[in-house]
């Protein structure tokens, strides 16, 4: 990039408040870096409390009218947005790949393709915001209404930024709420593009998008007295803060907070080749394992332990790390320096343990083309026990621990011995074994003999410290973004006075 190009690229992109594209009140910006090159690619406004104030005021002002738009019309706005998102998929995908380092073919493009599906799904559900009638007898008409909550404060992370933004925007707006969202400081550009597409089809103030840091913009948003619902995806540490602030003023929260999910291989399928792809998919290696649903604890039956690991490491070693925009690239980069250093520290810890056996991977190269970006190498440590820090903490990077097991009950105790409970993967041809295991694992989402991503329609969310509330589904929309009102009408009035 020459000096002129880089200056143009760094001209600050505005954020969205009350239908207008604006800079931060302070005029400050924060740089956005391409993690594959470590070069700045743009700057975005550094929102603070004053900007939060304006955005919340705009959302509050827009709420009465938006909440009274007939739901089917709100749904039609979402459907129109879906059409544009579909037409502009590639542009969004490339933007996300550039700012996150996620590989275009394996991650950024499928993520962008999911946007129109999410907007269509929720757009079509608008008329399902139904209430009930309660049979209290002929003298009373008692019914419930699903009413929106008001201004939703939404905070999202960087790992699948546009998908996670869509998952909050579409159901919240469909249900008649207005939204103030804060994008993650590491990945605001795709979300700004998404917001600009939405804004073309929405009244001003219905959707507001702030860019800025967690403490400077996220915290005042979460603490704002006019925000009536908090929806957060990110770390458990910040989730706890959000829940504490919500408790101060009794507002409902939805939290999606990551995991340390088990991937269980039974011996009956251990010799089969498709298992290898299943383990790789569950571990989300092609997303650098920066996924809350990564199957990062591999419980491999002892009978097939060595044979599976041998084939797994051979396959993992063929995955191509490189330029995220290159079609042949399987694996891109870690999001930023902080996360990269964190992932490396876990690898170092594994390398430093006498009882840990490195099967594949290790520390990233410190010379050659990959050393120019935050490329972490897919790494597997074997002979782990479930009490290792590597087996307990969410690494959010491509470091898999393989734990041998023989006794099913003991394996299940280990699988459940985690403060997380988001996802799980079970591989066996025996349907009885599969369902017995699926039902005993403490997790909000169990996949058997597959390891795909979330699909609109299924209620997605965590047990234990993986979170509260569900997303992706009709029930998730109703529970997270509406409140019920009961109206009871006495039909047995005495005759009016003559
Ligand atoms: P984070 O939880 O700090 O960031 C997520 C969002 O919360 C960002 O928009 C950030 O600006 C905001 N935030 C941060 N501090 C805040 C505060 N005090 N008040 C309000 N908002 C705040 O996550 P981070 O630091 O990016 O990643 C750390 C770890 O979190 C990862 O290693 C991973 O374990 C976990 N994580 C889980 C995710 C998930 O999908 N559940 C996504 C991203 C991270
Ligand atoms: Mg943080």
Coordinates of N, CA, C and O in Angstrom, one line a residue, residues 170-286:
X170 N -31.8 -8.9 13.9 CA -33.0 -9.4 13.2 C -34.1 -9.7 14.2 O -35.2 -9.2 14.1
X171 N -33.9 -10.6 15.2 CA -35.0 -10.9 16.1 C -35.4 -9.7 17.0 O -36.6 -9.5 17.3
X172 N -34.5 -8.9 17.4 CA -34.8 -7.7 18.3 C -35.7 -6.8 17.5 O -36.8 -6.3 18.0
X173 N -35.4 -6.5 16.2 CA -36.2 -5.6 15.4 C -37.5 -6.2 15.0 O -38.6 -5.5 15.0
X174 N -37.5 -7.5 14.7 CA -38.7 -8.2 14.3 C -39.7 -8.0 15.4 O -40.9 -7.8 15.2
X175 N -39.3 -8.2 16.7 CA -40.2 -8.2 17.8 C -40.6 -6.8 18.2 O -41.4 -6.6 19.1
X176 N -40.1 -5.7 17.5 CA -40.6 -4.4 17.8 C -39.7 -3.5 18.7 O -40.1 -2.4 19.1
X177 N -38.5 -4.1 19.0 CA -37.6 -3.3 19.8 C -36.8 -2.4 18.9 O -36.7 -2.6 17.7
X178 N -36.1 -1.4 19.6 CA -35.0 -0.7 18.8 C -33.7 -1.1 19.5 O -33.7 -1.6 20.6
X179 N -32.6 -0.8 18.7 CA -31.3 -1.4 19.1 C -30.2 -0.4 19.1 O -30.1 0.5 18.2
X180 N -29.4 -0.4 20.2 CA -28.1 0.2 20.1 C -27.1 -0.9 20.3 O -27.0 -1.6 21.3
X181 N -26.3 -1.1 19.2 CA -25.3 -2.1 19.2 C -23.9 -1.5 19.3 O -23.6 -0.5 18.7
X182 N -23.0 -2.2 20.1 CA -21.6 -1.8 20.1 C -20.8 -2.9 19.4 O -20.8 -4.1 19.8
X183 N -20.1 -2.6 18.3 CA -19.3 -3.6 17.6 C -18.0 -3.8 18.4 O -17.6 -3.0 19.2
X184 N -17.4 -4.9 18.1 CA -16.1 -5.2 18.8 C -15.0 -4.3 18.1 O -15.0 -4.1 16.9
X185 N -14.1 -3.8 19.0 CA -13.1 -2.9 18.4 C -12.2 -3.5 17.4 O -11.6 -2.8 16.5
X186 N -12.0 -4.8 17.4 CA -11.2 -5.5 16.4 C -11.9 -5.8 15.1 O -11.2 -6.2 14.1
X187 N -13.2 -5.8 15.1 CA -13.9 -6.1 13.8 C -15.2 -5.3 13.7 O -16.3 -5.9 13.6
X188 N -15.0 -4.0 13.5 CA -16.2 -3.2 13.3 C -16.6 -3.0 11.8 O -17.8 -2.5 11.6
X189 N -15.8 -3.3 10.9 CA -16.0 -2.8 9.5 C -17.1 -3.6 8.8 O -18.0 -3.0 8.2
X190 N -17.1 -4.9 9.0 CA -18.2 -5.7 8.4 C -19.5 -5.3 9.0 O -20.6 -5.3 8.3
X191 N -19.5 -5.1 10.3 CA -20.8 -4.7 11.0 C -21.3 -3.3 10.6 O -22.5 -3.1 10.4
X192 N -20.3 -2.4 10.3 CA -20.7 -1.1 9.8 C -21.4 -1.3 8.4 O -22.4 -0.6 8.1
X193 N -20.8 -2.2 7.6 CA -21.4 -2.4 6.3 C -22.8 -3.0 6.4 O -23.8 -2.6 5.8
X194 N -23.0 -4.0 7.3 CA -24.3 -4.6 7.6 C -25.3 -3.5 8.0 O -26.4 -3.5 7.6
X195 N -24.8 -2.7 8.9 CA -25.7 -1.6 9.5 C -26.1 -0.7 8.3 O -27.3 -0.2 8.3
X196 N -25.2 -0.4 7.4 CA -25.5 0.6 6.3 C -26.6 -0.1 5.4 O -27.5 0.6 4.9
X197 N -26.5 -1.4 5.2 CA -27.5 -2.0 4.4 C -28.9 -2.0 5.2 O -29.9 -1.8 4.6
X198 N -28.9 -2.3 6.4 CA -30.1 -2.3 7.2 C -30.7 -0.9 7.2 O -32.0 -0.8 7.0
X199 N -29.9 0.1 7.4 CA -30.4 1.5 7.5 C -31.2 1.9 6.3 O -32.2 2.7 6.5
X200 N -30.9 1.4 5.1 CA -31.6 1.8 3.9 C -33.1 1.4 4.0 O -33.9 1.9 3.3
X201 N -33.4 0.4 4.9 CA -34.8 -0.1 5.0 C -35.4 0.1 6.3 O -36.4 -0.5 6.6
X202 N -34.8 1.0 7.2 CA -35.4 1.2 8.5 C -35.6 2.7 8.8 O -34.8 3.5 8.3
X203 N -36.6 3.0 9.6 CA -36.7 4.4 10.0 C -35.5 4.8 10.9 O -34.8 3.9 11.5
X204 N -35.2 6.1 10.9 CA -34.0 6.5 11.7 C -34.1 6.2 13.2 O -35.2 6.3 13.7
X205 N -33.0 5.8 13.8 CA -33.0 5.6 15.2 C -33.4 4.2 15.6 O -33.2 3.8 16.8
X206 N -34.0 3.4 14.7 CA -34.4 2.0 15.0 C -33.2 1.1 15.3 O -33.1 0.3 16.2
X207 N -32.1 1.4 14.5 CA -30.9 0.6 14.6 C -29.8 1.7 14.8 O -29.6 2.6 13.9
X208 N -29.0 1.6 15.8 CA -27.8 2.5 16.0 C -26.6 1.6 16.2 O -26.7 0.6 17.0
X209 N -25.5 2.0 15.6 CA -24.3 1.2 15.8 C -23.1 2.0 16.2 O -22.8 3.0 15.5
X210 N -22.6 1.7 17.3 CA -21.4 2.4 17.9 C -20.2 1.6 17.7 O -20.2 0.3 17.8
X211 N -19.1 2.2 17.5 CA -17.8 1.6 17.5 C -17.0 2.2 18.7 O -17.2 3.3 19.0
X212 N -16.1 1.4 19.3 CA -15.4 1.9 20.4 C -15.0 0.7 21.3 O -15.3 -0.5 21.0
X213 N -14.4 1.0 22.4 CA -13.9 -0.1 23.3 C -14.9 -0.5 24.3 O -15.9 0.2 24.5
X214 N -14.7 -1.7 24.9 CA -15.6 -2.2 25.9 C -15.8 -1.2 27.1 O -16.9 -0.8 27.3
X215 N -14.7 -0.9 27.7 CA -14.9 0.0 28.9 C -15.4 1.4 28.6 O -16.2 1.9 29.3
X216 N -15.0 1.9 27.4 CA -15.4 3.3 27.1 C -16.8 3.4 26.5 O -17.5 4.4 26.7
X217 N -17.2 2.4 25.7 CA -18.5 2.5 25.0 C -19.5 1.4 25.5 O -20.7 1.6 25.7
X218 N -18.9 0.2 25.7 CA -19.8 -0.9 26.1 C -20.3 -0.7 27.5 O -21.5 -1.0 27.8
X219 N -19.5 -0.3 28.4 CA -19.9 -0.2 29.8 C -21.0 0.9 30.0 O -22.1 0.6 30.6
X220 N -20.8 2.1 29.4 CA -21.9 3.1 29.6 C -23.2 2.6 28.9 O -24.3 3.0 29.3
X221 N -23.1 1.8 27.8 CA -24.3 1.3 27.2 C -25.0 0.3 28.1 O -26.2 0.4 28.3
X222 N -24.2 -0.6 28.7 CA -24.8 -1.6 29.5 C -25.4 -1.0 30.8 O -26.4 -1.6 31.4
X223 N -24.9 0.1 31.2 CA -25.3 0.7 32.5 C -26.4 1.8 32.2 O -26.9 2.3 33.2
X224 N -26.7 2.0 31.0 CA -27.7 3.1 30.7 C -29.1 2.9 31.2 O -29.6 1.8 30.9
X225 N -29.6 3.8 32.0 CA -30.9 3.5 32.6 C -32.1 3.3 31.6 O -33.1 2.7 31.9
X226 N -31.9 3.9 30.4 CA -33.0 3.7 29.4 C -32.9 2.4 28.6 O -33.8 2.1 27.8
X227 N -31.8 1.7 28.8 CA -31.7 0.4 28.1 C -32.5 -0.7 28.8 O -32.2 -0.9 30.0
X228 N -33.4 -1.3 28.2 CA -34.3 -2.2 28.8 C -34.0 -3.7 28.7 O -34.8 -4.5 29.2
X229 N -33.0 -4.0 27.9 CA -32.6 -5.4 27.7 C -31.2 -5.4 27.3 O -30.7 -4.5 26.5
X230 N -30.4 -6.3 27.8 CA -29.0 -6.4 27.4 C -28.8 -7.8 26.8 O -29.1 -8.8 27.3
X231 N -28.1 -7.8 25.6 CA -27.8 -9.0 24.9 C -26.3 -9.0 24.6 O -25.9 -8.1 23.9
X232 N -25.6 -9.9 25.2 CA -24.1 -9.9 25.1 C -23.6 -11.2 24.6 O -24.0 -12.3 25.0
X233 N -22.6 -11.2 23.7 CA -21.8 -12.3 23.4 C -20.3 -12.0 23.6 O -19.9 -10.9 23.1
X234 N -19.6 -12.8 24.3 CA -18.2 -12.5 24.5 C -17.7 -13.4 25.7 O -18.1 -14.5 25.9
X235 N -16.7 -12.8 26.4 CA -16.1 -13.6 27.5 C -16.9 -13.7 28.7 O -17.8 -12.9 29.0
X236 N -16.7 -14.8 29.5 CA -17.4 -15.0 30.7 C -17.2 -13.8 31.7 O -18.1 -13.4 32.4
X237 N -15.9 -13.4 31.7 CA -15.6 -12.3 32.6 C -16.4 -11.0 32.4 O -17.0 -10.5 33.3
X238 N -16.6 -10.6 31.1 CA -17.4 -9.5 30.8 C -18.9 -9.8 31.0 O -19.6 -9.0 31.5
X239 N -19.3 -11.0 30.7 CA -20.6 -11.4 30.9 C -21.1 -11.3 32.4 O -22.2 -10.8 32.6
X240 N -20.2 -11.6 33.3 CA -20.5 -11.4 34.7 C -20.7 -9.9 35.0 O -21.6 -9.6 35.8
X241 N -19.8 -9.1 34.4 CA -20.0 -7.6 34.7 C -21.4 -7.2 34.2 O -22.1 -6.5 34.9
X242 N -21.7 -7.6 33.0 CA -23.0 -7.2 32.4 C -24.2 -7.6 33.2 O -25.1 -6.9 33.5
X243 N -24.1 -8.9 33.7 CA -25.2 -9.4 34.5 C -25.3 -8.6 35.9 O -26.4 -8.3 36.3
X244 N -24.1 -8.2 36.4 CA -24.1 -7.4 37.6 C -24.8 -6.0 37.4 O -25.6 -5.6 38.2
X245 N -24.5 -5.4 36.3 CA -25.1 -4.1 36.0 C -26.6 -4.2 35.7 O -27.4 -3.4 36.1
X246 N -26.9 -5.3 35.0 CA -28.4 -5.6 34.8 C -29.1 -5.8 36.1 O -30.2 -5.3 36.3
X247 N -28.4 -6.4 37.1 CA -29.1 -6.6 38.4 C -29.4 -5.3 39.1 O -30.4 -5.2 39.8
X248 N -28.5 -4.3 38.9 CA -28.7 -3.0 39.5 C -30.1 -2.4 39.2 O -30.7 -1.7 40.0
X249 N -30.6 -2.6 38.0 CA -31.8 -2.0 37.6 C -32.8 -3.1 37.1 O -33.8 -2.7 36.4
X250 N -32.6 -4.3 37.4 CA -33.5 -5.4 37.0 C -33.9 -5.4 35.6 O -35.1 -5.2 35.2
X251 N -32.9 -5.5 34.7 CA -33.3 -5.6 33.3 C -32.9 -7.0 32.8 O -31.9 -7.6 33.3
X252 N -33.6 -7.7 31.9 CA -33.3 -9.0 31.5 C -32.0 -9.0 30.7 O -31.7 -8.0 30.0
X253 N -31.3 -10.1 30.8 CA -30.0 -10.3 30.0 C -30.0 -11.6 29.2 O -30.6 -12.6 29.7
X254 N -29.4 -11.6 28.1 CA -29.0 -12.8 27.4 C -27.5 -12.8 27.3 O -26.9 -11.8 26.9
X255 N -26.9 -13.9 27.6 CA -25.5 -14.0 27.6 C -25.0 -15.2 26.8 O -25.6 -16.3 27.1
X256 N -24.1 -15.1 25.9 CA -23.5 -16.2 25.2 C -22.0 -16.1 25.4 O -21.4 -15.2 24.9
X257 N -21.5 -17.1 26.2 CA -20.1 -16.8 26.8 C -19.1 -17.9 26.5 O -18.1 -18.0 27.3
X258 N -19.2 -18.6 25.5 CA -18.1 -19.5 25.2 C -18.1 -20.8 25.9 O -19.1 -21.2 26.5
X259 N -17.1 -21.6 25.6 CA -17.1 -23.0 26.1 C -15.8 -23.7 26.1 O -14.8 -23.1 25.7
X260 N -15.9 -24.9 26.5 CA -14.7 -25.9 26.5 C -15.3 -27.2 26.2 O -15.4 -28.1 27.0
X261 N -15.8 -27.3 24.9 CA -16.7 -28.4 24.6 C -16.1 -29.7 24.3 O -15.0 -29.8 23.7
X262 N -16.7 -30.8 24.9 CA -16.1 -32.2 24.6 C -16.5 -32.7 23.2 O -17.6 -32.4 22.7
X263 N -15.5 -33.4 22.7 CA -15.8 -34.1 21.4 C -15.5 -35.6 21.7 O -14.3 -35.9 22.0
X264 N -16.5 -36.5 21.7 CA -16.3 -37.8 22.2 C -16.3 -38.8 21.0 O -17.2 -38.8 20.2
X265 N -15.3 -39.6 21.0 CA -15.1 -40.6 19.9 C -15.3 -42.0 20.6 O -14.5 -42.4 21.4
X266 N -16.3 -42.7 20.2 CA -16.5 -44.1 20.6 C -15.6 -45.1 19.8 O -15.3 -44.8 18.6
X267 N -15.2 -46.2 20.3 CA -14.3 -47.1 19.6 C -14.9 -47.7 18.3 O -14.2 -48.0 17.4
X268 N -16.2 -47.8 18.3 CA -16.8 -48.5 17.1 C -16.5 -47.7 15.8 O -16.5 -48.3 14.7
X269 N -16.3 -46.4 15.9 CA -16.1 -45.6 14.6 C -14.7 -45.1 14.5 O -14.3 -44.5 13.5
X270 N -13.9 -45.4 15.5 CA -12.5 -44.8 15.6 C -11.6 -45.1 14.4 O -10.7 -44.4 14.1
X271 N -11.9 -46.3 13.7 CA -11.0 -46.6 12.6 C -11.5 -46.0 11.3 O -10.9 -46.2 10.3
X272 N -12.7 -45.3 11.3 CA -13.3 -44.8 10.1 C -12.7 -43.4 9.7 O -12.5 -42.6 10.6
X273 N -12.6 -43.2 8.4 CA -11.9 -42.0 8.0 C -12.7 -40.7 8.2 O -12.1 -39.6 8.6
X274 N -14.0 -40.7 8.1 CA -14.8 -39.5 8.3 C -14.7 -38.9 9.7 O -15.0 -37.7 9.8
X275 N -14.3 -39.7 10.6 CA -14.2 -39.3 12.0 C -13.1 -38.1 12.0 O -13.2 -37.2 12.8
X276 N -12.1 -38.3 11.2 CA -11.0 -37.3 11.2 C -11.5 -35.9 10.8 O -11.3 -34.9 11.5
X277 N -12.3 -35.9 9.7 CA -12.9 -34.7 9.3 C -13.9 -34.1 10.4 O -14.0 -32.9 10.6
X278 N -14.6 -35.0 11.0 CA -15.5 -34.6 12.1 C -14.8 -33.9 13.3 O -15.2 -32.9 13.8
X279 N -13.7 -34.5 13.7 CA -12.9 -33.9 14.8 C -12.4 -32.5 14.4 O -12.4 -31.6 15.1
X280 N -11.9 -32.4 13.1 CA -11.3 -31.1 12.6 C -12.4 -30.1 12.5 O -12.3 -28.9 13.0
X281 N -13.6 -30.5 12.1 CA -14.7 -29.6 12.0 C -15.2 -29.2 13.4 O -15.5 -28.0 13.6
X282 N -15.3 -30.1 14.3 CA -15.7 -29.8 15.7 C -14.8 -28.8 16.3 O -15.2 -27.9 17.0
X283 N -13.5 -29.0 16.1 CA -12.5 -28.1 16.7 C -12.4 -26.8 16.0 O -11.8 -25.9 16.5
X284 N -13.1 -26.6 14.9 CA -13.2 -25.4 14.2 C -11.7 -24.9 13.8 O -11.4 -23.7 14.0
X285 N -10.9 -25.9 13.4 CA -9.5 -25.5 13.1 C -9.4 -24.5 12.0 O -8.6 -23.6 12.0
X286 N -10.4 -24.5 11.1 CA -10.3 -23.5 10.0 C -10.9 -22.2 10.4 O -10.9 -21.3 9.5

